[in-house]
Amino acid sequence: MAVFVHPLLLLLVALATVLGLSGQLLLLLAVLATHELAHLVAARLCGLEIARLELLPYGAVADIRGPGRREPLVEAVVALAGPLNNLLLLALSIALQQAGWLAGPWVAPFQAANLAMALFNLLPALPLDGGRILLAFLRRTRGPRPAVAILGRVGRAVALVLAGATGAALYWQVLAPHLLAAAATIWVGTAREEQWVGVTALRALWTKRGRLRRAGLLPVHRMVALEHTSLQQVAEALRPGGYHEIVVLDDRERPLGQLDEVHLLHGILRLGLDAPLRELLERRR
C-alpha cells in the first residue's frame, strides 16, 4: 500500500508547531492513526484491498479495490469502522478512568479528540465517513454524478460554516486552526470527488460484468438519452446495482436504436468519452 501525506496535513503540523500546540497535535495524530487503522482492518475483513492511502488533517482518502467495494452495505461498514473505533476508545477510557485505572493530564484531551474525530467524520460531507455512506446509497439510486452534486453542495456549505466558526473564534481571541483545517479538508475532498466522478463511473462499468457473473443476475434498468449525449454522460448516469439498456432518441424524440452497457463500454474504448451516442449507433450498423 502506498501512503501519501497531503500538503494540508503538513501545513497543520507547521502551524501547530509555530503556535506551540505540538503536544495536542501529536495526540490528534495518534487518534487519527487508530481511526484509519480501523478502516483498513474493516476493508480487509470485507475482502478489499487498499492500494493507496492519502492522509488528510482529519481523515484519509483511500483507493479501495476488490469485488463488492461499490456495494452500499460494504462501503457503509468500512466507513463506519473509523468513527466506531473512536467511540469505543472513548467509552473504554471513560470506564477505566471511573474505575481508577486511568489518570493523567492527557486523558481528557484524548477523550475530547476521540469524540471530535467520531462526530466530525460522521458529517454528511466528502471525504468524511458520513459523506461516504450517504454517497454510496445516493449513487445507487441517483447515479454517480447527481449523487456527487448533492454532496458537493452539502460539503461546501459545511466547509463555509466551519470557516465562519474559525473567524468567529478569532474575533473572540481564540485560536482554532483545527476548524480551518477541517473546512479545507472538506472543500478539497469535495472538489476531488467531483473531479474523479467520471473515472469512478467508468471503473464501476468495467467491473460490472464480473459482478454479473458472480451474482448470476442483476436487475435491468431502461434509460432514454438523446443522440448528441456523450458516452461519458451516459456512463456517469448508470446505477451500479443494475444492468442498463439505453434507448437513443433523435432531436425530435423519435427512437433511433438501443444500446446496452457492453456496447457503451466498447464505444468508450474505441471512440473515447466525448463521442456522442449517435456515432456509436452508426458504428454498430
CSV table of C-alpha atoms in Angstrom, one decimal:
chain,number,residue,atom,x,y,z
A,1,MET,CA,0.0,0.0,0.0
A,2,ALA,CA,1.3,3.4,-1.0
A,3,VAL,CA,0.9,6.1,1.7
A,4,PHE,CA,1.0,9.8,0.9
A,5,VAL,CA,0.7,12.9,3.1
A,6,HIS,CA,-1.4,15.7,1.8
A,7,PRO,CA,0.1,19.2,2.0
A,8,LEU,CA,-2.8,20.4,4.2
A,9,LEU,CA,-1.6,18.0,6.9
A,10,LEU,CA,2.0,19.2,6.7
A,11,LEU,CA,0.7,22.8,6.9
A,12,LEU,CA,-1.3,21.9,10.0
A,13,VAL,CA,1.8,20.4,11.6
A,14,ALA,CA,3.8,23.5,10.8
A,15,LEU,CA,1.1,25.8,12.1
A,16,ALA,CA,0.7,23.8,15.3
A,17,THR,CA,4.4,23.9,15.9
A,18,VAL,CA,4.5,27.7,15.5
A,19,LEU,CA,1.6,28.2,17.9
A,20,GLY,CA,3.1,25.9,20.5
A,21,LEU,CA,0.4,23.2,20.1
A,22,SER,CA,2.7,20.3,19.2
A,23,GLY,CA,1.5,18.2,22.1
A,24,GLN,CA,-2.1,18.5,21.1
A,25,LEU,CA,-1.2,17.7,17.5
A,26,LEU,CA,0.7,14.6,18.4
A,27,LEU,CA,-2.4,13.4,20.4
A,28,LEU,CA,-4.6,14.2,17.4
A,29,LEU,CA,-2.3,12.3,15.0
A,30,ALA,CA,-2.4,9.3,17.3
A,31,VAL,CA,-6.2,9.3,17.3
A,32,LEU,CA,-6.2,9.7,13.6
A,33,ALA,CA,-3.9,6.7,13.2
A,34,THR,CA,-6.2,4.4,15.1
A,35,HIS,CA,-9.2,5.8,13.1
A,36,GLU,CA,-7.5,4.9,9.8
A,37,LEU,CA,-6.3,1.6,11.1
A,38,ALA,CA,-9.9,0.6,11.8
A,39,HIS,CA,-10.8,1.5,8.2
A,40,LEU,CA,-8.0,-0.7,6.9
A,41,VAL,CA,-8.9,-3.7,9.1
A,42,ALA,CA,-12.6,-3.4,8.1
A,43,ALA,CA,-11.7,-3.3,4.4
A,44,ARG,CA,-9.5,-6.4,4.7
A,45,LEU,CA,-12.3,-8.2,6.6
A,46,CYS,CA,-14.6,-7.4,3.7
A,47,GLY,CA,-12.1,-8.8,1.2
A,48,LEU,CA,-11.0,-5.5,-0.1
A,49,GLU,CA,-7.5,-4.1,-0.8
A,50,ILE,CA,-6.2,-0.6,-0.1
A,51,ALA,CA,-3.9,0.3,-2.9
A,52,ARG,CA,-3.3,3.9,-2.0
A,53,LEU,CA,-3.8,6.0,1.2
A,54,GLU,CA,-3.5,9.8,1.3
A,55,LEU,CA,-3.5,11.3,4.8
A,56,LEU,CA,-5.5,14.5,5.4
A,57,PRO,CA,-5.8,16.5,8.6
A,58,TYR,CA,-9.0,14.8,9.8
A,59,GLY,CA,-9.0,11.6,7.8
A,60,ALA,CA,-7.7,10.0,4.6
A,61,VAL,CA,-8.7,9.3,1.0
A,62,ALA,CA,-8.2,5.6,0.1
A,63,ASP,CA,-8.1,3.9,-3.3
A,64,ILE,CA,-10.1,0.7,-2.4
A,65,ARG,CA,-10.0,-2.2,-4.8
A,66,GLY,CA,-11.7,-5.6,-4.9
A,67,PRO,CA,-15.1,-7.2,-5.5
A,68,GLY,CA,-18.0,-5.5,-3.7
A,69,ARG,CA,-16.2,-2.3,-3.0
A,70,ARG,CA,-19.1,-0.3,-4.5
A,71,GLU,CA,-21.9,-2.2,-2.6
A,72,PRO,CA,-23.5,0.3,-0.3
A,73,LEU,CA,-23.5,-2.0,2.7
A,74,VAL,CA,-19.8,-2.8,2.3
A,75,GLU,CA,-18.9,0.9,1.9
A,76,ALA,CA,-21.0,1.7,5.0
A,77,VAL,CA,-19.3,-1.0,7.1
A,78,VAL,CA,-15.8,0.2,6.1
A,79,ALA,CA,-16.7,3.9,6.6
A,80,LEU,CA,-18.4,3.3,10.0
A,81,ALA,CA,-15.3,1.4,11.3
A,82,GLY,CA,-13.4,4.6,11.9
A,83,PRO,CA,-15.9,6.6,14.0
A,84,LEU,CA,-16.9,3.4,15.8
A,85,ASN,CA,-13.3,2.8,16.8
A,86,ASN,CA,-13.1,6.4,18.2
A,87,LEU,CA,-16.4,5.9,20.2
A,88,LEU,CA,-15.2,2.6,21.6
A,89,LEU,CA,-11.8,4.2,22.7
A,90,LEU,CA,-13.8,7.0,24.3
A,91,ALA,CA,-16.1,4.6,26.1
A,92,LEU,CA,-13.1,2.4,27.2
A,93,SER,CA,-11.1,5.4,28.5
A,94,ILE,CA,-14.1,6.7,30.5
A,95,ALA,CA,-14.7,3.2,32.0
A,96,LEU,CA,-11.1,2.9,33.0
A,97,GLN,CA,-11.0,6.4,34.4
A,98,GLN,CA,-14.0,5.8,36.6
A,99,ALA,CA,-12.5,2.6,37.8
A,100,GLY,CA,-9.4,4.4,38.9
A,101,TRP,CA,-7.1,2.6,36.4
A,102,LEU,CA,-6.5,5.6,34.1
A,103,ALA,CA,-5.4,9.0,35.1
A,104,GLY,CA,-3.2,11.9,33.9
A,105,PRO,CA,-3.4,15.2,32.2
A,106,TRP,CA,-3.6,13.6,28.7
A,107,VAL,CA,-6.8,11.6,29.5
A,108,ALA,CA,-9.3,14.5,29.0
A,109,PRO,CA,-7.7,15.7,25.7
A,110,PHE,CA,-7.6,12.1,24.5
A,111,GLN,CA,-11.3,11.7,25.2
A,112,ALA,CA,-12.1,15.0,23.5
A,113,ALA,CA,-10.0,14.1,20.5
A,114,ASN,CA,-11.8,10.8,20.0
A,115,LEU,CA,-15.2,12.4,20.4
A,116,ALA,CA,-14.4,15.2,18.0
A,117,MET,CA,-12.9,12.7,15.4
A,118,ALA,CA,-16.0,10.5,15.6
A,119,LEU,CA,-18.6,13.3,15.3
A,120,PHE,CA,-16.7,15.3,12.7
A,121,ASN,CA,-16.3,12.2,10.4
A,122,LEU,CA,-20.0,11.4,10.6
A,123,LEU,CA,-20.9,14.8,9.0
A,124,PRO,CA,-22.6,14.2,5.6
A,125,ALA,CA,-19.7,15.7,3.6
A,126,LEU,CA,-16.9,14.3,1.5
A,127,PRO,CA,-14.3,13.0,2.1
A,128,LEU,CA,-15.6,12.2,5.6
A,129,ASP,CA,-17.1,8.9,6.5
A,130,GLY,CA,-20.7,10.2,6.8
A,131,GLY,CA,-20.3,11.6,3.3
A,132,ARG,CA,-19.0,8.2,2.0
A,133,ILE,CA,-22.0,6.4,3.5
A,134,LEU,CA,-24.5,8.8,2.0
A,135,LEU,CA,-22.7,8.8,-1.4
A,136,ALA,CA,-22.9,5.0,-1.5
A,137,PHE,CA,-26.6,5.0,-1.2
A,138,LEU,CA,-27.3,8.1,-3.3
A,139,ARG,CA,-25.1,6.7,-6.1
A,140,ARG,CA,-27.2,3.5,-6.2
A,141,THR,CA,-30.5,5.4,-6.5
A,142,ARG,CA,-29.4,8.6,-8.4
A,143,GLY,CA,-26.3,7.7,-10.3
A,144,PRO,CA,-22.7,8.9,-9.6
A,145,ARG,CA,-22.8,12.5,-10.9
A,146,PRO,CA,-26.1,13.5,-9.3
A,147,ALA,CA,-25.0,11.9,-6.0
A,148,VAL,CA,-21.7,13.8,-6.0
A,149,ALA,CA,-23.5,17.0,-7.0
A,150,ILE,CA,-25.8,16.8,-4.0
A,151,LEU,CA,-22.9,16.0,-1.6
A,152,GLY,CA,-20.9,18.8,-3.2
A,153,ARG,CA,-23.5,21.4,-2.2
A,154,VAL,CA,-23.8,20.0,1.3
A,155,GLY,CA,-20.0,19.8,1.7
A,156,ARG,CA,-19.3,23.3,0.6
A,157,ALA,CA,-22.0,24.6,3.0
A,158,VAL,CA,-20.4,22.7,5.9
A,159,ALA,CA,-16.9,24.0,4.9
A,160,LEU,CA,-18.2,27.6,4.9
A,161,VAL,CA,-19.8,27.1,8.3
A,162,LEU,CA,-16.5,25.8,9.7
A,163,ALA,CA,-14.6,28.7,8.1
A,164,GLY,CA,-17.1,31.1,9.6
A,165,ALA,CA,-16.7,29.5,13.0
A,166,THR,CA,-12.9,29.9,12.7
A,167,GLY,CA,-13.4,33.7,12.1
A,168,ALA,CA,-15.8,34.0,15.0
A,169,ALA,CA,-13.3,32.2,17.3
A,170,LEU,CA,-10.6,34.6,16.2
A,171,TYR,CA,-12.9,37.5,16.9
A,172,TRP,CA,-13.2,36.3,20.4
A,173,GLN,CA,-9.4,35.9,20.5
A,174,VAL,CA,-9.5,32.1,20.4
A,175,LEU,CA,-7.1,30.3,18.0
A,176,ALA,CA,-8.9,27.4,16.3
A,177,PRO,CA,-6.7,26.2,13.4
A,178,HIS,CA,-8.3,22.8,13.6
A,179,LEU,CA,-11.6,24.3,12.4
A,180,LEU,CA,-9.9,25.9,9.4
A,181,ALA,CA,-8.1,22.6,8.7
A,182,ALA,CA,-11.4,20.8,8.8
A,183,ALA,CA,-13.0,23.3,6.4
A,184,ALA,CA,-10.1,22.9,4.0
A,185,THR,CA,-10.3,19.1,4.2
A,186,ILE,CA,-14.0,19.1,3.3
A,187,TRP,CA,-13.5,21.7,0.5
A,188,VAL,CA,-10.6,19.8,-1.1
A,189,GLY,CA,-12.3,16.4,-0.7
A,190,THR,CA,-15.4,17.6,-2.4
A,191,ALA,CA,-13.5,19.1,-5.3
A,192,ARG,CA,-11.5,15.9,-5.7
A,193,GLU,CA,-14.6,13.7,-5.7
A,194,GLU,CA,-16.2,15.9,-8.4
A,195,GLN,CA,-13.0,15.7,-10.5
A,196,TRP,CA,-12.9,11.9,-10.3
A,197,VAL,CA,-16.6,11.1,-10.6
A,198,GLY,CA,-16.2,10.2,-14.3
A,199,VAL,CA,-13.3,7.8,-13.5
A,200,THR,CA,-15.3,6.2,-10.7
A,201,ALA,CA,-18.3,5.6,-13.0
A,202,LEU,CA,-16.1,4.0,-15.7
A,203,ARG,CA,-14.4,1.8,-13.1
A,204,ALA,CA,-17.8,0.6,-11.9
A,205,LEU,CA,-18.9,0.0,-15.5
A,206,TRP,CA,-15.7,-2.0,-16.2
A,207,THR,CA,-16.2,-4.3,-13.2
A,208,LYS,CA,-20.0,-4.8,-13.5
A,209,ARG,CA,-19.7,-7.8,-15.9
A,210,GLY,CA,-17.6,-9.6,-13.2
A,211,ARG,CA,-20.3,-8.8,-10.6
A,212,LEU,CA,-23.0,-10.2,-13.0
A,213,ARG,CA,-21.1,-13.4,-13.4
A,214,ARG,CA,-20.7,-13.9,-9.7
A,215,ALA,CA,-24.2,-13.0,-8.8
A,216,GLY,CA,-25.9,-14.7,-11.7
A,217,LEU,CA,-28.4,-11.9,-12.2
A,218,LEU,CA,-28.8,-8.2,-11.9
A,219,PRO,CA,-32.0,-6.0,-12.2
A,220,VAL,CA,-32.5,-4.3,-15.6
A,221,HIS,CA,-33.0,-0.5,-15.8
A,222,ARG,CA,-34.0,1.3,-19.0
A,223,MET,CA,-33.0,4.8,-19.7
A,224,VAL,CA,-33.6,7.3,-22.5
A,225,ALA,CA,-30.9,9.6,-23.9
A,226,LEU,CA,-30.8,12.0,-26.9
A,227,GLU,CA,-28.4,11.2,-29.8
A,228,HIS,CA,-26.0,14.0,-29.0
A,229,THR,CA,-25.4,12.9,-25.4
A,230,SER,CA,-21.8,11.9,-24.8
A,231,LEU,CA,-20.8,8.4,-23.8
A,232,GLN,CA,-19.3,9.8,-20.6
A,233,GLN,CA,-22.6,11.5,-19.6
A,234,VAL,CA,-24.4,8.2,-20.0
A,235,ALA,CA,-21.8,6.2,-18.1
A,236,GLU,CA,-22.0,8.7,-15.2
A,237,ALA,CA,-25.8,8.3,-15.0
A,238,LEU,CA,-25.7,4.5,-14.7
A,239,ARG,CA,-26.6,2.9,-11.3
A,240,PRO,CA,-24.0,0.4,-10.0
A,241,GLY,CA,-26.6,-2.1,-8.7
A,242,GLY,CA,-28.2,-2.9,-12.1
A,243,TYR,CA,-27.8,-3.6,-15.8
A,244,HIS,CA,-28.9,-0.8,-18.2
A,245,GLU,CA,-30.5,-0.7,-21.6
A,246,ILE,CA,-30.2,2.8,-23.3
A,247,VAL,CA,-32.9,3.9,-25.8
A,248,VAL,CA,-31.4,6.6,-28.1
A,249,LEU,CA,-33.7,9.3,-29.5
A,250,ASP,CA,-33.1,11.9,-32.1
A,251,ASP,CA,-33.8,15.6,-31.5
A,252,ARG,CA,-37.5,15.1,-32.4
A,253,GLU,CA,-37.6,12.4,-29.7
A,254,ARG,CA,-38.0,9.6,-32.2
A,255,PRO,CA,-36.3,6.3,-31.4
A,256,LEU,CA,-33.0,5.7,-33.3
A,257,GLY,CA,-31.9,2.4,-31.7
A,258,GLN,CA,-31.0,0.7,-28.5
A,259,LEU,CA,-27.7,0.1,-26.7
A,260,ASP,CA,-26.6,-1.7,-23.5
A,261,GLU,CA,-23.7,-1.4,-21.2
A,262,VAL,CA,-21.5,-3.7,-23.2
A,263,HIS,CA,-21.9,-1.5,-26.3
A,264,LEU,CA,-21.3,1.6,-24.2
A,265,LEU,CA,-18.0,0.2,-22.7
A,266,HIS,CA,-16.8,-0.9,-26.1
A,267,GLY,CA,-17.7,2.5,-27.6
A,268,ILE,CA,-15.8,4.3,-24.9
A,269,LEU,CA,-12.7,2.2,-25.6
A,270,ARG,CA,-12.9,2.7,-29.4
A,271,LEU,CA,-14.4,6.2,-29.7
A,272,GLY,CA,-13.5,8.0,-26.5
A,273,LEU,CA,-15.5,9.6,-23.7
A,274,ASP,CA,-16.6,12.6,-25.7
A,275,ALA,CA,-18.2,10.7,-28.6
A,276,PRO,CA,-22.0,11.1,-29.0
A,277,LEU,CA,-24.4,8.2,-28.8
A,278,ARG,CA,-25.3,8.8,-32.4
A,279,GLU,CA,-21.7,7.9,-33.5
A,280,LEU,CA,-21.8,4.7,-31.5
A,281,LEU,CA,-25.1,3.7,-33.1
A,282,GLU,CA,-23.7,4.4,-36.6
A,283,ARG,CA,-20.6,2.3,-35.9
A,284,ARG,CA,-22.8,-0.6,-34.9
A,285,ARG,CA,-24.8,-0.6,-38.2
